[in-house]
mmCIF file with all atom_site columns, C-alpha atoms in Angstrom:
data_model
loop_
_atom_site.group_PDB
_atom_site.id
_atom_site.type_symbol
_atom_site.label_atom_id
_atom_site.label_alt_id
_atom_site.label_comp_id
_atom_site.label_asym_id
_atom_site.label_entity_id
_atom_site.label_seq_id
_atom_site.pdbx_PDB_ins_code
_atom_site.Cartn_x
_atom_site.Cartn_y
_atom_site.Cartn_z
_atom_site.occupancy
_atom_site.B_iso_or_equiv
_atom_site.pdbx_formal_charge
_atom_site.auth_seq_id
_atom_site.auth_comp_id
_atom_site.auth_asym_id
_atom_site.auth_atom_id
_atom_site.pdbx_PDB_model_num
ATOM 1   C CA . UNK V 1 1   ? -29.582 -10.043 -32.719 1.00 59.00 ? 276 UNK V CA 1
ATOM 2   C CA . UNK V 1 2   ? -32.302 -12.563 -31.997 1.00 80.00 ? 277 UNK V CA 1
ATOM 3   C CA . UNK V 1 3   ? -35.258 -10.737 -30.464 1.00 82.00 ? 278 UNK V CA 1
ATOM 4   C CA . UNK V 1 4   ? -38.566 -12.204 -29.426 1.00 86.00 ? 279 UNK V CA 1
ATOM 5   C CA . UNK V 1 5   ? -41.721 -10.570 -28.085 1.00 85.00 ? 280 UNK V CA 1
ATOM 6   C CA . UNK V 1 6   ? -44.492 -12.463 -26.354 1.00 85.00 ? 281 UNK V CA 1
ATOM 7   C CA . UNK V 1 7   ? -47.891 -10.874 -25.776 1.00 88.00 ? 282 UNK V CA 1
ATOM 8   C CA . UNK V 1 8   ? -49.579 -11.586 -22.452 1.00 85.00 ? 283 UNK V CA 1
ATOM 9   C CA . UNK V 1 9   ? -53.252 -11.073 -23.415 1.00 89.00 ? 284 UNK V CA 1
ATOM 10  C CA . UNK V 1 10  ? -55.119 -9.464  -20.525 1.00 88.00 ? 285 UNK V CA 1
ATOM 11  C CA . UNK V 1 11  ? -57.558 -7.192  -22.326 1.00 92.00 ? 286 UNK V CA 1
ATOM 12  C CA . UNK V 1 12  ? -56.816 -3.559  -21.522 1.00 91.00 ? 287 UNK V CA 1
ATOM 13  C CA . UNK V 1 13  ? -54.001 -4.686  -19.202 1.00 83.00 ? 288 UNK V CA 1
ATOM 14  C CA . UNK V 1 14  ? -52.148 -6.692  -21.880 1.00 86.00 ? 289 UNK V CA 1
ATOM 15  C CA . UNK V 1 15  ? -48.397 -6.323  -22.061 1.00 81.00 ? 290 UNK V CA 1
ATOM 16  C CA . UNK V 1 16  ? -45.414 -7.632  -23.980 1.00 80.00 ? 291 UNK V CA 1
ATOM 17  C CA . UNK V 1 17  ? -42.474 -9.590  -22.641 1.00 80.00 ? 292 UNK V CA 1
ATOM 18  C CA . UNK V 1 18  ? -39.303 -8.906  -24.644 1.00 80.00 ? 293 UNK V CA 1
ATOM 19  C CA . UNK V 1 19  ? -36.541 -11.514 -24.844 1.00 80.00 ? 294 UNK V CA 1
ATOM 20  C CA . UNK V 1 20  ? -33.257 -10.360 -26.314 1.00 80.00 ? 295 UNK V CA 1
ATOM 21  C CA . UNK V 1 21  ? -29.577 -11.012 -25.701 1.00 79.00 ? 296 UNK V CA 1
ATOM 22  C CA . UNK V 1 22  ? -27.718 -7.795  -24.911 1.00 78.00 ? 297 UNK V CA 1
ATOM 23  C CA . UNK V 1 23  ? -30.847 -5.714  -24.341 1.00 77.00 ? 298 UNK V CA 1
ATOM 24  C CA . UNK V 1 24  ? -29.114 -3.816  -21.536 1.00 80.00 ? 299 UNK V CA 1
ATOM 25  C CA . UNK V 1 25  ? -26.789 -2.279  -24.117 1.00 81.00 ? 300 UNK V CA 1
ATOM 26  C CA . UNK V 1 26  ? -29.659 -0.348  -25.670 1.00 83.00 ? 301 UNK V CA 1
ATOM 27  C CA . UNK V 1 27  ? -32.108 0.095   -22.808 1.00 88.00 ? 302 UNK V CA 1
ATOM 28  C CA . UNK V 1 28  ? -32.766 3.746   -23.718 1.00 89.00 ? 303 UNK V CA 1
ATOM 29  C CA . UNK V 1 29  ? -33.822 2.780   -27.231 1.00 87.00 ? 304 UNK V CA 1
ATOM 30  C CA . UNK V 1 30  ? -36.170 0.130   -25.858 1.00 84.00 ? 305 UNK V CA 1
ATOM 31  C CA . UNK V 1 31  ? -37.725 2.606   -23.410 1.00 89.00 ? 306 UNK V CA 1
ATOM 32  C CA . UNK V 1 32  ? -38.350 5.098   -26.200 1.00 89.00 ? 307 UNK V CA 1
ATOM 33  C CA . UNK V 1 33  ? -39.962 2.335   -28.304 1.00 85.00 ? 308 UNK V CA 1
ATOM 34  C CA . UNK V 1 34  ? -42.535 1.665   -25.582 1.00 85.00 ? 309 UNK V CA 1
ATOM 35  C CA . UNK V 1 35  ? -43.338 5.348   -25.149 1.00 88.00 ? 310 UNK V CA 1
ATOM 36  C CA . UNK V 1 36  ? -41.165 6.279   -22.180 1.00 90.00 ? 311 UNK V CA 1
ATOM 37  C CA . UNK V 1 37  ? -40.181 9.901   -22.749 1.00 88.00 ? 312 UNK V CA 1
ATOM 38  C CA . UNK V 1 38  ? -36.974 11.505  -21.536 1.00 88.00 ? 313 UNK V CA 1
ATOM 39  C CA . UNK V 1 39  ? -38.736 14.009  -19.277 1.00 86.00 ? 314 UNK V CA 1
ATOM 40  C CA . UNK V 1 40  ? -39.719 11.239  -16.844 1.00 92.00 ? 315 UNK V CA 1
ATOM 41  C CA . UNK V 1 41  ? -37.551 10.413  -13.834 1.00 96.00 ? 316 UNK V CA 1
ATOM 42  C CA . UNK V 1 42  ? -36.396 6.822   -13.540 1.00 97.00 ? 317 UNK V CA 1
ATOM 43  C CA . UNK V 1 43  ? -35.354 5.187   -10.273 1.00 98.00 ? 318 UNK V CA 1
ATOM 44  C CA . UNK V 1 44  ? -33.424 1.982   -10.954 1.00 98.00 ? 319 UNK V CA 1
ATOM 45  C CA . UNK V 1 45  ? -33.396 -0.437  -8.025  1.00 98.00 ? 320 UNK V CA 1
ATOM 46  C CA . UNK V 1 46  ? -30.817 -3.201  -7.943  1.00 97.00 ? 321 UNK V CA 1
ATOM 47  C CA . UNK V 1 47  ? -28.377 -4.897  -5.578  1.00 96.00 ? 322 UNK V CA 1
ATOM 48  C CA . UNK V 1 48  ? -24.600 -4.771  -5.306  1.00 96.00 ? 323 UNK V CA 1
ATOM 49  C CA . UNK V 1 49  ? -23.912 -7.992  -7.216  1.00 95.00 ? 324 UNK V CA 1
ATOM 50  C CA . UNK V 1 50  ? -26.014 -7.011  -10.237 1.00 94.00 ? 325 UNK V CA 1
ATOM 51  C CA . UNK V 1 51  ? -24.832 -3.419  -10.073 1.00 95.00 ? 326 UNK V CA 1
ATOM 52  C CA . UNK V 1 52  ? -21.208 -4.582  -10.213 1.00 95.00 ? 327 UNK V CA 1
ATOM 53  C CA . UNK V 1 53  ? -22.018 -6.512  -13.398 1.00 94.00 ? 328 UNK V CA 1
ATOM 54  C CA . UNK V 1 54  ? -24.385 -4.136  -15.204 1.00 92.00 ? 329 UNK V CA 1
ATOM 55  C CA . UNK V 1 55  ? -25.162 -1.085  -13.085 1.00 92.00 ? 330 UNK V CA 1
ATOM 56  C CA . UNK V 1 56  ? -22.711 1.502   -14.370 1.00 92.00 ? 331 UNK V CA 1
ATOM 57  C CA . UNK V 1 57  ? -23.269 0.615   -18.021 1.00 92.00 ? 332 UNK V CA 1
ATOM 58  C CA . UNK V 1 58  ? -27.049 0.552   -17.542 1.00 93.00 ? 333 UNK V CA 1
ATOM 59  C CA . UNK V 1 59  ? -27.201 3.901   -15.736 1.00 94.00 ? 334 UNK V CA 1
ATOM 60  C CA . UNK V 1 60  ? -24.747 5.535   -18.149 1.00 93.00 ? 335 UNK V CA 1
ATOM 61  C CA . UNK V 1 61  ? -26.846 4.374   -21.110 1.00 92.00 ? 336 UNK V CA 1
ATOM 62  C CA . UNK V 1 62  ? -29.859 6.129   -19.598 1.00 94.00 ? 337 UNK V CA 1
ATOM 63  C CA . UNK V 1 63  ? -27.964 9.307   -18.711 1.00 93.00 ? 338 UNK V CA 1
ATOM 64  C CA . UNK V 1 64  ? -26.076 9.456   -22.033 1.00 90.00 ? 339 UNK V CA 1
ATOM 65  C CA . UNK V 1 65  ? -29.464 9.427   -23.747 1.00 90.00 ? 340 UNK V CA 1
ATOM 66  C CA . UNK V 1 66  ? -30.725 12.280  -21.539 1.00 91.00 ? 341 UNK V CA 1
ATOM 67  C CA . UNK V 1 67  ? -32.929 10.279  -19.207 1.00 93.00 ? 342 UNK V CA 1
ATOM 68  C CA . UNK V 1 68  ? -33.057 11.548  -15.610 1.00 95.00 ? 343 UNK V CA 1
ATOM 69  C CA . UNK V 1 69  ? -31.992 8.401   -13.790 1.00 96.00 ? 344 UNK V CA 1
ATOM 70  C CA . UNK V 1 70  ? -30.719 7.377   -10.381 1.00 97.00 ? 345 UNK V CA 1
ATOM 71  C CA . UNK V 1 71  ? -29.749 3.961   -9.041  1.00 98.00 ? 346 UNK V CA 1
ATOM 72  C CA . UNK V 1 72  ? -30.463 2.723   -5.537  1.00 98.00 ? 347 UNK V CA 1
ATOM 73  C CA . UNK V 1 73  ? -28.996 -0.528  -4.234  1.00 98.00 ? 348 UNK V CA 1
ATOM 74  C CA . UNK V 1 74  ? -30.773 -2.751  -1.753  1.00 97.00 ? 349 UNK V CA 1
ATOM 75  C CA . UNK V 1 75  ? -29.161 -5.546  0.224   1.00 94.00 ? 350 UNK V CA 1
ATOM 76  C CA . UNK V 1 76  ? -29.360 -9.094  -1.121  1.00 91.00 ? 351 UNK V CA 1
ATOM 77  C CA . UNK V 1 77  ? -31.207 -11.771 0.832   1.00 89.00 ? 352 UNK V CA 1
ATOM 78  C CA . UNK V 1 78  ? -34.769 -12.650 1.824   1.00 90.00 ? 353 UNK V CA 1
ATOM 79  C CA . UNK V 1 79  ? -34.316 -10.948 5.199   1.00 93.00 ? 354 UNK V CA 1
ATOM 80  C CA . UNK V 1 80  ? -34.096 -7.576  3.405   1.00 92.00 ? 355 UNK V CA 1
ATOM 81  C CA . UNK V 1 81  ? -37.524 -7.982  1.836   1.00 93.00 ? 356 UNK V CA 1
ATOM 82  C CA . UNK V 1 82  ? -39.092 -5.849  4.556   1.00 95.00 ? 357 UNK V CA 1
ATOM 83  C CA . UNK V 1 83  ? -40.588 -2.471  5.468   1.00 96.00 ? 358 UNK V CA 1
ATOM 84  C CA . UNK V 1 84  ? -37.192 -0.984  6.375   1.00 97.00 ? 359 UNK V CA 1
ATOM 85  C CA . UNK V 1 85  ? -35.958 -1.568  2.814   1.00 97.00 ? 360 UNK V CA 1
ATOM 86  C CA . UNK V 1 86  ? -39.232 -0.176  1.467   1.00 97.00 ? 361 UNK V CA 1
ATOM 87  C CA . UNK V 1 87  ? -38.811 2.911   3.659   1.00 98.00 ? 362 UNK V CA 1
ATOM 88  C CA . UNK V 1 88  ? -35.284 3.428   2.286   1.00 98.00 ? 363 UNK V CA 1
ATOM 89  C CA . UNK V 1 89  ? -36.671 3.280   -1.259  1.00 98.00 ? 364 UNK V CA 1
ATOM 90  C CA . UNK V 1 90  ? -39.352 5.822   -0.316  1.00 98.00 ? 365 UNK V CA 1
ATOM 91  C CA . UNK V 1 91  ? -36.650 8.132   1.091   1.00 98.00 ? 366 UNK V CA 1
ATOM 92  C CA . UNK V 1 92  ? -34.650 7.946   -2.148  1.00 98.00 ? 367 UNK V CA 1
ATOM 93  C CA . UNK V 1 93  ? -37.807 8.385   -4.236  1.00 98.00 ? 368 UNK V CA 1
ATOM 94  C CA . UNK V 1 94  ? -38.703 11.517  -2.252  1.00 98.00 ? 369 UNK V CA 1
ATOM 95  C CA . UNK V 1 95  ? -35.184 12.990  -2.431  1.00 98.00 ? 370 UNK V CA 1
ATOM 96  C CA . UNK V 1 96  ? -35.006 12.300  -6.188  1.00 98.00 ? 371 UNK V CA 1
ATOM 97  C CA . UNK V 1 97  ? -38.411 13.905  -6.713  1.00 97.00 ? 372 UNK V CA 1
ATOM 98  C CA . UNK V 1 98  ? -40.281 10.927  -8.124  1.00 98.00 ? 373 UNK V CA 1
ATOM 99  C CA . UNK V 1 99  ? -43.774 12.027  -9.108  1.00 97.00 ? 374 UNK V CA 1
ATOM 100 C CA . UNK V 1 100 ? -46.818 10.262  -10.593 1.00 96.00 ? 375 UNK V CA 1
ATOM 101 C CA . UNK V 1 101 ? -45.166 10.410  -14.021 1.00 95.00 ? 376 UNK V CA 1
ATOM 102 C CA . UNK V 1 102 ? -41.975 8.677   -12.840 1.00 97.00 ? 377 UNK V CA 1
ATOM 103 C CA . UNK V 1 103 ? -40.913 5.066   -13.294 1.00 97.00 ? 378 UNK V CA 1
ATOM 104 C CA . UNK V 1 104 ? -39.253 2.464   -11.107 1.00 98.00 ? 379 UNK V CA 1
ATOM 105 C CA . UNK V 1 105 ? -37.125 -0.126  -12.909 1.00 97.00 ? 380 UNK V CA 1
ATOM 106 C CA . UNK V 1 106 ? -36.116 -3.311  -11.092 1.00 96.00 ? 381 UNK V CA 1
ATOM 107 C CA . UNK V 1 107 ? -32.758 -4.615  -12.316 1.00 95.00 ? 382 UNK V CA 1
ATOM 108 C CA . UNK V 1 108 ? -32.142 -7.875  -10.503 1.00 92.00 ? 383 UNK V CA 1
ATOM 109 C CA . UNK V 1 109 ? -33.561 -11.081 -9.163  1.00 88.00 ? 384 UNK V CA 1
ATOM 110 C CA . UNK V 1 110 ? -36.653 -11.940 -7.177  1.00 87.00 ? 385 UNK V CA 1
ATOM 111 C CA . UNK V 1 111 ? -36.016 -9.876  -4.061  1.00 92.00 ? 386 UNK V CA 1
ATOM 112 C CA . UNK V 1 112 ? -35.195 -6.767  -6.092  1.00 95.00 ? 387 UNK V CA 1
ATOM 113 C CA . UNK V 1 113 ? -38.304 -7.364  -8.198  1.00 93.00 ? 388 UNK V CA 1
ATOM 114 C CA . UNK V 1 114 ? -40.612 -8.006  -5.246  1.00 92.00 ? 389 UNK V CA 1
ATOM 115 C CA . UNK V 1 115 ? -39.518 -4.983  -3.202  1.00 96.00 ? 390 UNK V CA 1
ATOM 116 C CA . UNK V 1 116 ? -39.343 -2.672  -6.228  1.00 97.00 ? 391 UNK V CA 1
ATOM 117 C CA . UNK V 1 117 ? -42.757 -3.781  -7.447  1.00 95.00 ? 392 UNK V CA 1
ATOM 118 C CA . UNK V 1 118 ? -44.323 -3.132  -4.059  1.00 97.00 ? 393 UNK V CA 1
ATOM 119 C CA . UNK V 1 119 ? -42.613 0.273   -3.870  1.00 98.00 ? 394 UNK V CA 1
ATOM 120 C CA . UNK V 1 120 ? -43.901 1.228   -7.331  1.00 98.00 ? 395 UNK V CA 1
ATOM 121 C CA . UNK V 1 121 ? -47.421 0.027   -6.506  1.00 97.00 ? 396 UNK V CA 1
ATOM 122 C CA . UNK V 1 122 ? -47.573 2.054   -3.293  1.00 98.00 ? 397 UNK V CA 1
ATOM 123 C CA . UNK V 1 123 ? -45.599 5.231   -4.134  1.00 98.00 ? 398 UNK V CA 1
ATOM 124 C CA . UNK V 1 124 ? -48.144 8.024   -4.755  1.00 97.00 ? 399 UNK V CA 1
ATOM 125 C CA . UNK V 1 125 ? -50.902 5.398   -5.179  1.00 95.00 ? 400 UNK V CA 1
ATOM 126 C CA . UNK V 1 126 ? -48.873 3.618   -7.852  1.00 97.00 ? 401 UNK V CA 1
ATOM 127 C CA . UNK V 1 127 ? -46.389 4.569   -10.558 1.00 97.00 ? 402 UNK V CA 1
ATOM 128 C CA . UNK V 1 128 ? -45.214 2.784   -13.683 1.00 95.00 ? 403 UNK V CA 1
ATOM 129 C CA . UNK V 1 129 ? -42.946 -0.202  -13.122 1.00 94.00 ? 404 UNK V CA 1
ATOM 130 C CA . UNK V 1 130 ? -40.596 -2.117  -15.418 1.00 92.00 ? 405 UNK V CA 1
ATOM 131 C CA . UNK V 1 131 ? -38.893 -5.382  -14.483 1.00 90.00 ? 406 UNK V CA 1
ATOM 132 C CA . UNK V 1 132 ? -35.566 -6.442  -15.939 1.00 89.00 ? 407 UNK V CA 1
ATOM 133 C CA . UNK V 1 133 ? -35.070 -9.827  -14.271 1.00 84.00 ? 408 UNK V CA 1
ATOM 134 C CA . UNK V 1 134 ? -31.566 -11.263 -14.059 1.00 85.00 ? 409 UNK V CA 1
ATOM 135 C CA . UNK V 1 135 ? -32.203 -14.780 -12.743 1.00 76.00 ? 410 UNK V CA 1
ATOM 136 C CA . UNK V 1 136 ? -34.184 -17.583 -14.357 1.00 71.00 ? 411 UNK V CA 1
ATOM 137 C CA . UNK V 1 137 ? -36.636 -17.759 -11.456 1.00 70.00 ? 412 UNK V CA 1
ATOM 138 C CA . UNK V 1 138 ? -37.245 -14.001 -11.498 1.00 73.00 ? 413 UNK V CA 1
ATOM 139 C CA . UNK V 1 139 ? -37.723 -14.159 -15.271 1.00 68.00 ? 414 UNK V CA 1
ATOM 140 C CA . UNK V 1 140 ? -40.506 -16.700 -14.838 1.00 68.00 ? 415 UNK V CA 1
ATOM 141 C CA . UNK V 1 141 ? -42.014 -14.903 -11.828 1.00 69.00 ? 416 UNK V CA 1
ATOM 142 C CA . UNK V 1 142 ? -42.038 -11.483 -13.473 1.00 61.00 ? 417 UNK V CA 1
ATOM 143 C CA . UNK V 1 143 ? -43.075 -12.496 -16.981 1.00 60.00 ? 418 UNK V CA 1
ATOM 144 C CA . UNK V 1 144 ? -46.445 -14.070 -16.294 1.00 58.00 ? 419 UNK V CA 1
ATOM 145 C CA . UNK V 1 145 ? -48.442 -13.172 -13.232 1.00 56.00 ? 420 UNK V CA 1
ATOM 146 C CA . UNK V 1 146 ? -45.645 -11.273 -11.481 1.00 50.00 ? 421 UNK V CA 1
#
């Protein structure tokens, strides 16, 4: 498997961007490699189209490896990038028991990434956030400066 890591050098806020075909097949392994422990709750946010392609396999990989994970689907389209969608994410986060040690993962394109990122930044004054972009534009947006 051809894997590539690119460092985005931002001092103490530096991070790596990982490029790899088939990375969704071993997402649990990748999370463990970056220090995400299994005792942390993970809320995966996606949309129906992406969930139909990858959602079940992605969530099952997390659960099979003993991660506490839940998936929440938002509607596709710019018009759903709003406070109502954010409020729905907050409701799910509360019901699932997301705490300051929890993580939100965005699995999708730009709208999923934008709304999920804002939710992660504002839930309990900010929790960890991981983007798994699925469109070329969202890959560019989320990799540098997103």
